Amino acid sequence: MIKALLTGHSRGLGAAIADALLRRGIPLLALARSGNPQRCSTYPDLLREASLDLSDTPSLEAWLNTPSLRDFLADAETALLINNAGLLQPVGLVGEADATAIARAVAVNVTAPLLLTNAFVAATRQSADRRVVHISSGAARSPYAGWSVYCATKAALDHQARAMAAEHLPGLRVASLAPGVVDTGMQAEIRASSVEQFPQKGRFEALKSSGQLTSPDKAAQRLVNYLLGPSFGDVVDGDLRHLPD
């Protein structure tokens, strides 16, 4: 029995990951602010949704103190956690960002994945095979002017994965993976930024206009193939495009 926990499944890459898992018949517990009624009606026996705003840390903590996650994973021989939800904003130079926006980005991009990973590992001690994947970014490894908050939060996930791998917990594998440049709403946010906010805006506009963006479905299929494959975890912080299918 394989079971999966996924954040940010309502749109973009997260929605494509949800579909890739559900098409394989994998029961899924999905966390997001808004659900997807159509997907629920298509997979009524496989998909459970929990409506959570991951920027609201007290609400997430309260949910984790319920038996929902533990009960869902109780009979999983292979348990998967995909920390996909993330925020690009605030985009802009240091000194110009709103404090609330910074705190919200840290809550969604760092605090929520760390809390969920901790709870997932605790709830899956009975599972022989446990796999955690953080959806990272090239911004975790290369600095971008205007993205200091996003770069820092994604780098935090990479380093958490490295430290977690060094603990060698039984049956547990982890990877923090950049999926490449995927044609999602986040890319539209980038192109909507001003050059003053994000000096490399033109590069991302060129990627879109030249057809170099990967479709969410293609990126999700590659991610799920790798997540379920025998070599998952061999590379702890990598680029999905350079890993074996």
PDB file of C-alpha atoms in Angstrom:
ATOM      1  CA  MET A   1       0.000   0.000   0.000  1.00  0.00           C
ATOM      2  CA  ILE A   2       1.419   3.350  -1.129  1.00  0.00           C
ATOM      3  CA  LYS A   3      -0.053   6.535   0.340  1.00  0.00           C
ATOM      4  CA  ALA A   4       0.897  10.151  -0.301  1.00  0.00           C
ATOM      5  CA  LEU A   5       0.609  13.524   1.409  1.00  0.00           C
ATOM      6  CA  LEU A   6       0.829  16.568  -0.870  1.00  0.00           C
ATOM      7  CA  THR A   7       0.668  20.320  -0.268  1.00  0.00           C
ATOM      8  CA  GLY A   8      -0.520  22.922  -2.746  1.00  0.00           C
ATOM      9  CA  HIS A   9      -2.542  20.558  -4.941  1.00  0.00           C
ATOM     10  CA  SER A  10      -5.162  23.021  -6.140  1.00  0.00           C
ATOM     11  CA  ARG A  11      -3.253  24.484  -9.101  1.00  0.00           C
ATOM     12  CA  GLY A  12      -0.051  24.516 -11.097  1.00  0.00           C
ATOM     13  CA  LEU A  13       2.564  21.867 -10.518  1.00  0.00           C
ATOM     14  CA  GLY A  14       0.772  20.637  -7.399  1.00  0.00           C
ATOM     15  CA  ALA A  15      -2.406  19.890  -9.341  1.00  0.00           C
ATOM     16  CA  ALA A  16      -0.390  17.991 -11.938  1.00  0.00           C
ATOM     17  CA  ILE A  17       1.395  15.997  -9.221  1.00  0.00           C
ATOM     18  CA  ALA A  18      -1.969  15.136  -7.657  1.00  0.00           C
ATOM     19  CA  ASP A  19      -3.250  13.852 -10.988  1.00  0.00           C
ATOM     20  CA  ALA A  20      -0.078  11.830 -11.613  1.00  0.00           C
ATOM     21  CA  LEU A  21      -0.446  10.111  -8.240  1.00  0.00           C
ATOM     22  CA  LEU A  22      -4.191   9.544  -8.491  1.00  0.00           C
ATOM     23  CA  ARG A  23      -3.948   8.087 -12.006  1.00  0.00           C
ATOM     24  CA  ARG A  24      -1.645   5.452 -10.516  1.00  0.00           C
ATOM     25  CA  GLY A  25      -4.277   4.587  -7.911  1.00  0.00           C
ATOM     26  CA  ILE A  26      -2.308   6.060  -4.990  1.00  0.00           C
ATOM     27  CA  PRO A  27      -4.493   7.301  -2.113  1.00  0.00           C
ATOM     28  CA  LEU A  28      -3.764  10.985  -1.538  1.00  0.00           C
ATOM     29  CA  LEU A  29      -4.251  13.359   1.387  1.00  0.00           C
ATOM     30  CA  ALA A  30      -3.985  16.851  -0.087  1.00  0.00           C
ATOM     31  CA  LEU A  31      -3.552  20.105   1.825  1.00  0.00           C
ATOM     32  CA  ALA A  32      -4.361  23.519   0.360  1.00  0.00           C
ATOM     33  CA  ARG A  33      -6.382  26.644   1.076  1.00  0.00           C
ATOM     34  CA  SER A  34      -8.895  25.684  -1.621  1.00  0.00           C
ATOM     35  CA  GLY A  35      -9.948  22.261  -2.810  1.00  0.00           C
ATOM     36  CA  ASN A  36     -10.774  20.868  -6.218  1.00  0.00           C
ATOM     37  CA  PRO A  37     -14.341  19.535  -6.347  1.00  0.00           C
ATOM     38  CA  GLN A  38     -13.914  18.126  -9.859  1.00  0.00           C
ATOM     39  CA  ARG A  39     -10.852  16.109  -8.874  1.00  0.00           C
ATOM     40  CA  CYS A  40     -12.664  14.871  -5.760  1.00  0.00           C
ATOM     41  CA  SER A  41     -15.614  13.690  -7.853  1.00  0.00           C
ATOM     42  CA  THR A  42     -13.268  11.943 -10.297  1.00  0.00           C
ATOM     43  CA  TYR A  43     -11.367  10.131  -7.527  1.00  0.00           C
ATOM     44  CA  PRO A  44     -13.857   9.836  -4.647  1.00  0.00           C
ATOM     45  CA  ASP A  45     -12.193   6.749  -3.162  1.00  0.00           C
ATOM     46  CA  LEU A  46      -8.621   7.992  -3.448  1.00  0.00           C
ATOM     47  CA  LEU A  47      -8.566  11.708  -2.664  1.00  0.00           C
ATOM     48  CA  ARG A  48      -9.014  13.332   0.720  1.00  0.00           C
ATOM     49  CA  GLU A  49      -8.654  17.084   1.091  1.00  0.00           C
ATOM     50  CA  ALA A  50      -7.868  19.182   4.145  1.00  0.00           C
ATOM     51  CA  SER A  51      -8.530  22.903   3.808  1.00  0.00           C
ATOM     52  CA  LEU A  52      -5.530  24.613   5.394  1.00  0.00           C
ATOM     53  CA  ASP A  53      -3.797  27.943   4.904  1.00  0.00           C
ATOM     54  CA  LEU A  54      -0.166  26.964   5.349  1.00  0.00           C
ATOM     55  CA  SER A  55       0.750  30.553   6.204  1.00  0.00           C
ATOM     56  CA  ASP A  56      -1.386  30.155   9.346  1.00  0.00           C
ATOM     57  CA  THR A  57       1.088  28.247  11.509  1.00  0.00           C
ATOM     58  CA  PRO A  58      -1.191  27.879  14.573  1.00  0.00           C
ATOM     59  CA  SER A  59      -3.926  26.327  12.402  1.00  0.00           C
ATOM     60  CA  LEU A  60      -1.427  23.920  10.851  1.00  0.00           C
ATOM     61  CA  GLU A  61      -0.136  22.966  14.296  1.00  0.00           C
ATOM     62  CA  ALA A  62      -3.698  22.390  15.488  1.00  0.00           C
ATOM     63  CA  TRP A  63      -4.412  20.113  12.509  1.00  0.00           C
ATOM     64  CA  LEU A  64      -1.207  18.171  13.121  1.00  0.00           C
ATOM     65  CA  ASN A  65      -2.352  17.582  16.706  1.00  0.00           C
ATOM     66  CA  THR A  66      -5.443  15.760  15.405  1.00  0.00           C
ATOM     67  CA  PRO A  67      -5.241  12.079  14.383  1.00  0.00           C
ATOM     68  CA  SER A  68      -5.937  12.867  10.697  1.00  0.00           C
ATOM     69  CA  LEU A  69      -2.412  12.406   9.375  1.00  0.00           C
ATOM     70  CA  ARG A  70      -1.552   9.471  11.610  1.00  0.00           C
ATOM     71  CA  ASP A  71      -4.782   7.640  10.767  1.00  0.00           C
ATOM     72  CA  PHE A  72      -4.336   8.189   7.024  1.00  0.00           C
ATOM     73  CA  LEU A  73      -0.803   6.788   7.039  1.00  0.00           C
ATOM     74  CA  ALA A  74      -1.377   3.955   9.525  1.00  0.00           C
ATOM     75  CA  ASP A  75      -1.454   1.151   6.932  1.00  0.00           C
ATOM     76  CA  ALA A  76       1.044   2.603   4.450  1.00  0.00           C
ATOM     77  CA  GLU A  77       3.905   0.298   3.545  1.00  0.00           C
ATOM     78  CA  THR A  78       5.333   3.073   1.374  1.00  0.00           C
ATOM     79  CA  ALA A  79       4.579   6.621   2.533  1.00  0.00           C
ATOM     80  CA  LEU A  80       5.267   9.718   0.454  1.00  0.00           C
ATOM     81  CA  LEU A  81       5.400  13.396   1.441  1.00  0.00           C
ATOM     82  CA  ILE A  82       5.595  16.012  -1.305  1.00  0.00           C
ATOM     83  CA  ASN A  83       6.191  19.505   0.090  1.00  0.00           C
ATOM     84  CA  ASN A  84       5.107  21.410  -3.010  1.00  0.00           C
ATOM     85  CA  ALA A  85       3.299  24.532  -1.760  1.00  0.00           C
ATOM     86  CA  GLY A  86       5.352  27.697  -2.072  1.00  0.00           C
ATOM     87  CA  LEU A  87       5.198  31.459  -2.487  1.00  0.00           C
ATOM     88  CA  LEU A  88       7.336  33.586  -4.786  1.00  0.00           C
ATOM     89  CA  GLN A  89       6.286  36.899  -3.240  1.00  0.00           C
ATOM     90  CA  PRO A  90       7.560  39.268  -2.035  1.00  0.00           C
ATOM     91  CA  VAL A  91       9.540  40.130  -5.160  1.00  0.00           C
ATOM     92  CA  GLY A  92      11.665  43.253  -4.854  1.00  0.00           C
ATOM     93  CA  LEU A  93      14.937  44.589  -3.584  1.00  0.00           C
ATOM     94  CA  VAL A  94      15.856  44.309   0.080  1.00  0.00           C
ATOM     95  CA  GLY A  95      14.435  47.214   2.034  1.00  0.00           C
ATOM     96  CA  GLU A  96      11.292  47.426  -0.101  1.00  0.00           C
ATOM     97  CA  ALA A  97       9.377  44.327   1.015  1.00  0.00           C
ATOM     98  CA  ASP A  98       6.396  44.338   3.337  1.00  0.00           C
ATOM     99  CA  ALA A  99       7.157  42.633   6.657  1.00  0.00           C
ATOM    100  CA  THR A 100       3.906  40.677   6.600  1.00  0.00           C
ATOM    101  CA  ALA A 101       4.698  39.329   3.121  1.00  0.00           C
ATOM    102  CA  ILE A 102       8.142  38.181   4.277  1.00  0.00           C
ATOM    103  CA  ALA A 103       6.676  36.421   7.302  1.00  0.00           C
ATOM    104  CA  ARG A 104       4.017  34.746   5.149  1.00  0.00           C
ATOM    105  CA  ALA A 105       6.616  33.468   2.675  1.00  0.00           C
ATOM    106  CA  VAL A 106       8.735  32.016   5.474  1.00  0.00           C
ATOM    107  CA  ALA A 107       5.665  30.352   7.003  1.00  0.00           C
ATOM    108  CA  VAL A 108       4.604  28.695   3.721  1.00  0.00           C
ATOM    109  CA  ASN A 109       8.032  27.943   2.250  1.00  0.00           C
ATOM    110  CA  VAL A 110       9.922  26.879   5.386  1.00  0.00           C
ATOM    111  CA  THR A 111       7.837  26.520   8.550  1.00  0.00           C
ATOM    112  CA  ALA A 112       5.056  24.429   6.996  1.00  0.00           C
ATOM    113  CA  PRO A 113       7.387  21.930   5.248  1.00  0.00           C
ATOM    114  CA  LEU A 114       9.446  21.514   8.418  1.00  0.00           C
ATOM    115  CA  LEU A 115       6.376  20.929  10.574  1.00  0.00           C
ATOM    116  CA  LEU A 116       4.860  18.515   8.055  1.00  0.00           C
ATOM    117  CA  THR A 117       8.116  16.612   7.604  1.00  0.00           C
ATOM    118  CA  ASN A 118       8.517  16.208  11.353  1.00  0.00           C
ATOM    119  CA  ALA A 119       4.929  14.995  11.744  1.00  0.00           C
ATOM    120  CA  PHE A 120       5.198  12.705   8.710  1.00  0.00           C
ATOM    121  CA  VAL A 121       8.347  11.006  10.004  1.00  0.00           C
ATOM    122  CA  ALA A 122       6.765  10.530  13.431  1.00  0.00           C
ATOM    123  CA  ALA A 123       3.580   9.077  11.893  1.00  0.00           C
ATOM    124  CA  THR A 124       5.368   6.595   9.605  1.00  0.00           C
ATOM    125  CA  ARG A 125       7.651   4.715  11.977  1.00  0.00           C
ATOM    126  CA  GLN A 126       5.775   1.536  11.043  1.00  0.00           C
ATOM    127  CA  SER A 127       6.340   2.059   7.301  1.00  0.00           C
ATOM    128  CA  ALA A 128       9.193   0.146   5.700  1.00  0.00           C
ATOM    129  CA  ASP A 129       9.661   2.759   2.975  1.00  0.00           C
ATOM    130  CA  ARG A 130       9.338   6.496   3.667  1.00  0.00           C
ATOM    131  CA  ARG A 131      10.134   9.179   1.107  1.00  0.00           C
ATOM    132  CA  VAL A 132      10.118  12.971   1.473  1.00  0.00           C
ATOM    133  CA  VAL A 133      10.577  15.359  -1.451  1.00  0.00           C
ATOM    134  CA  HIS A 134      10.801  19.122  -1.125  1.00  0.00           C
ATOM    135  CA  ILE A 135      10.036  21.054  -4.302  1.00  0.00           C
ATOM    136  CA  SER A 136      13.042  23.330  -4.445  1.00  0.00           C
ATOM    137  CA  SER A 137      14.266  25.755  -7.101  1.00  0.00           C
ATOM    138  CA  GLY A 138      17.363  26.833  -8.933  1.00  0.00           C
ATOM    139  CA  ALA A 139      16.976  29.952  -6.785  1.00  0.00           C
ATOM    140  CA  ALA A 140      18.075  27.871  -3.797  1.00  0.00           C
ATOM    141  CA  ARG A 141      21.514  27.503  -5.358  1.00  0.00           C
ATOM    142  CA  SER A 142      21.936  30.670  -7.464  1.00  0.00           C
ATOM    143  CA  PRO A 143      21.245  34.181  -6.136  1.00  0.00           C
ATOM    144  CA  TYR A 144      18.767  36.415  -7.964  1.00  0.00           C
ATOM    145  CA  ALA A 145      18.437  40.119  -7.262  1.00  0.00           C
ATOM    146  CA  GLY A 146      14.863  40.788  -6.190  1.00  0.00           C
ATOM    147  CA  TRP A 147      14.313  37.257  -4.924  1.00  0.00           C
ATOM    148  CA  SER A 148      16.247  37.301  -1.660  1.00  0.00           C
ATOM    149  CA  VAL A 149      13.320  35.936   0.380  1.00  0.00           C
ATOM    150  CA  TYR A 150      12.474  33.207  -2.146  1.00  0.00           C
ATOM    151  CA  CYS A 151      16.151  32.239  -2.559  1.00  0.00           C
ATOM    152  CA  ALA A 152      16.651  32.042   1.203  1.00  0.00           C
ATOM    153  CA  THR A 153      13.543  29.972   1.870  1.00  0.00           C
ATOM    154  CA  LYS A 154      14.284  27.455  -0.876  1.00  0.00           C
ATOM    155  CA  ALA A 155      17.912  27.176   0.291  1.00  0.00           C
ATOM    156  CA  ALA A 156      16.585  26.380   3.762  1.00  0.00           C
ATOM    157  CA  LEU A 157      14.694  23.362   2.380  1.00  0.00           C
ATOM    158  CA  ASP A 158      17.810  22.133   0.588  1.00  0.00           C
ATOM    159  CA  HIS A 159      19.859  22.266   3.758  1.00  0.00           C
ATOM    160  CA  GLN A 160      17.140  20.661   5.853  1.00  0.00           C
ATOM    161  CA  ALA A 161      17.145  17.754   3.403  1.00  0.00           C
ATOM    162  CA  ARG A 162      20.932  17.400   3.680  1.00  0.00           C
ATOM    163  CA  ALA A 163      20.769  17.340   7.465  1.00  0.00           C
ATOM    164  CA  MET A 164      17.846  14.918   7.439  1.00  0.00           C
ATOM    165  CA  ALA A 165      19.695  12.541   5.109  1.00  0.00           C
ATOM    166  CA  ALA A 166      22.680  12.612   7.476  1.00  0.00           C
ATOM    167  CA  GLU A 167      20.488  11.216  10.273  1.00  0.00           C
ATOM    168  CA  HIS A 168      20.068   7.877   8.425  1.00  0.00           C
ATOM    169  CA  LEU A 169      16.652   7.155   9.921  1.00  0.00           C
ATOM    170  CA  PRO A 170      15.270   3.662   9.158  1.00  0.00           C
ATOM    171  CA  GLY A 171      13.550   3.382   5.788  1.00  0.00           C
ATOM    172  CA  LEU A 172      13.664   7.141   5.230  1.00  0.00           C
ATOM    173  CA  ARG A 173      14.889   8.811   2.034  1.00  0.00           C
ATOM    174  CA  VAL A 174      14.778  12.515   1.236  1.00  0.00           C
ATOM    175  CA  ALA A 175      15.504  14.795  -1.715  1.00  0.00           C
ATOM    176  CA  SER A 176      15.093  18.502  -2.336  1.00  0.00           C
ATOM    177  CA  LEU A 177      14.574  18.802  -6.084  1.00  0.00           C
ATOM    178  CA  ALA A 178      14.367  21.737  -8.470  1.00  0.00           C
ATOM    179  CA  PRO A 179      11.806  20.812 -11.152  1.00  0.00           C
ATOM    180  CA  GLY A 180      13.130  23.161 -13.830  1.00  0.00           C
ATOM    181  CA  VAL A 181      11.297  26.150 -15.298  1.00  0.00           C
ATOM    182  CA  VAL A 182       7.647  25.050 -15.297  1.00  0.00           C
ATOM    183  CA  ASP A 183       4.823  26.925 -17.027  1.00  0.00           C
ATOM    184  CA  THR A 184       2.722  27.781 -13.968  1.00  0.00           C
ATOM    185  CA  GLY A 185       1.137  30.804 -12.369  1.00  0.00           C
ATOM    186  CA  MET A 186       4.409  31.493 -10.584  1.00  0.00           C
ATOM    187  CA  GLN A 187       6.062  32.106 -13.950  1.00  0.00           C
ATOM    188  CA  ALA A 188       3.262  34.537 -14.791  1.00  0.00           C
ATOM    189  CA  GLU A 189       4.006  36.339 -11.501  1.00  0.00           C
ATOM    190  CA  ILE A 190       7.651  36.648 -12.527  1.00  0.00           C
ATOM    191  CA  ARG A 191       6.766  38.144 -15.892  1.00  0.00           C
ATOM    192  CA  ALA A 192       4.363  40.587 -14.199  1.00  0.00           C
ATOM    193  CA  SER A 193       7.189  41.992 -12.054  1.00  0.00           C
ATOM    194  CA  SER A 194       8.884  45.216 -13.026  1.00  0.00           C
ATOM    195  CA  VAL A 195      12.534  45.276 -14.047  1.00  0.00           C
ATOM    196  CA  GLU A 196      13.177  47.405 -10.961  1.00  0.00           C
ATOM    197  CA  GLN A 197      11.751  44.648  -8.756  1.00  0.00           C
ATOM    198  CA  PHE A 198      13.391  41.795 -10.658  1.00  0.00           C
ATOM    199  CA  PRO A 199      16.265  42.747 -12.956  1.00  0.00           C
ATOM    200  CA  GLN A 200      16.310  39.365 -14.750  1.00  0.00           C
ATOM    201  CA  LYS A 201      12.686  39.652 -15.853  1.00  0.00           C
ATOM    202  CA  GLY A 202      13.684  39.676 -19.541  1.00  0.00           C
ATOM    203  CA  ARG A 203      15.335  36.268 -19.275  1.00  0.00           C
ATOM    204  CA  PHE A 204      12.102  34.672 -18.055  1.00  0.00           C
ATOM    205  CA  GLU A 205      10.023  36.470 -20.677  1.00  0.00           C
ATOM    206  CA  ALA A 206      12.348  35.005 -23.318  1.00  0.00           C
ATOM    207  CA  LEU A 207      11.931  31.492 -21.909  1.00  0.00           C
ATOM    208  CA  LYS A 208       8.156  31.825 -22.294  1.00  0.00           C
ATOM    209  CA  SER A 209       8.202  33.373 -25.754  1.00  0.00           C
ATOM    210  CA  SER A 210      10.671  30.786 -27.082  1.00  0.00           C
ATOM    211  CA  GLY A 211       8.656  27.818 -25.753  1.00  0.00           C
ATOM    212  CA  GLN A 212      11.301  26.681 -23.286  1.00  0.00           C
ATOM    213  CA  LEU A 213       8.989  26.272 -20.298  1.00  0.00           C
ATOM    214  CA  THR A 214       8.159  22.716 -19.232  1.00  0.00           C
ATOM    215  CA  SER A 215       4.469  21.825 -18.922  1.00  0.00           C
ATOM    216  CA  PRO A 216       3.237  21.040 -15.391  1.00  0.00           C
ATOM    217  CA  ASP A 217       2.084  17.590 -16.519  1.00  0.00           C
ATOM    218  CA  LYS A 218       5.500  16.678 -17.918  1.00  0.00           C
ATOM    219  CA  ALA A 219       7.339  17.941 -14.828  1.00  0.00           C
ATOM    220  CA  ALA A 220       4.908  16.139 -12.513  1.00  0.00           C
ATOM    221  CA  GLN A 221       5.199  12.851 -14.372  1.00  0.00           C
ATOM    222  CA  ARG A 222       8.976  13.015 -14.203  1.00  0.00           C
ATOM    223  CA  LEU A 223       8.858  13.879 -10.501  1.00  0.00           C
ATOM    224  CA  VAL A 224       6.506  11.031  -9.595  1.00  0.00           C
ATOM    225  CA  ASN A 225       8.488   8.534 -11.678  1.00  0.00           C
ATOM    226  CA  TYR A 226      11.653   9.508  -9.828  1.00  0.00           C
ATOM    227  CA  LEU A 227       9.951   9.644  -6.430  1.00  0.00           C
ATOM    228  CA  LEU A 228       8.707   6.074  -6.841  1.00  0.00           C
ATOM    229  CA  GLY A 229      11.897   4.785  -8.470  1.00  0.00           C
ATOM    230  CA  PRO A 230      14.783   2.834  -6.924  1.00  0.00           C
ATOM    231  CA  SER A 231      17.285   5.698  -7.077  1.00  0.00           C
ATOM    232  CA  PHE A 232      15.203   8.240  -5.157  1.00  0.00           C
ATOM    233  CA  GLY A 233      17.320   9.818  -2.429  1.00  0.00           C
ATOM    234  CA  ASP A 234      20.663   8.996  -4.027  1.00  0.00           C
ATOM    235  CA  VAL A 235      20.906  12.719  -4.845  1.00  0.00           C
ATOM    236  CA  VAL A 236      19.754  14.797  -1.887  1.00  0.00           C
ATOM    237  CA  ASP A 237      19.701  18.200  -3.583  1.00  0.00           C
ATOM    238  CA  GLY A 238      19.446  18.107  -7.357  1.00  0.00           C
ATOM    239  CA  ASP A 239      17.793  19.254 -10.536  1.00  0.00           C
ATOM    240  CA  LEU A 240      15.021  16.911 -11.634  1.00  0.00           C
ATOM    241  CA  ARG A 241      15.928  17.432 -15.287  1.00  0.00           C
ATOM    242  CA  HIS A 242      19.334  15.850 -14.726  1.00  0.00           C
ATOM    243  CA  LEU A 243      18.191  12.784 -12.796  1.00  0.00           C
ATOM    244  CA  PRO A 244      17.201   9.383 -14.208  1.00  0.00           C
ATOM    245  CA  ASP A 245      13.523   8.743 -14.976  1.00  0.00           C
TER     246      ASP A 245
END
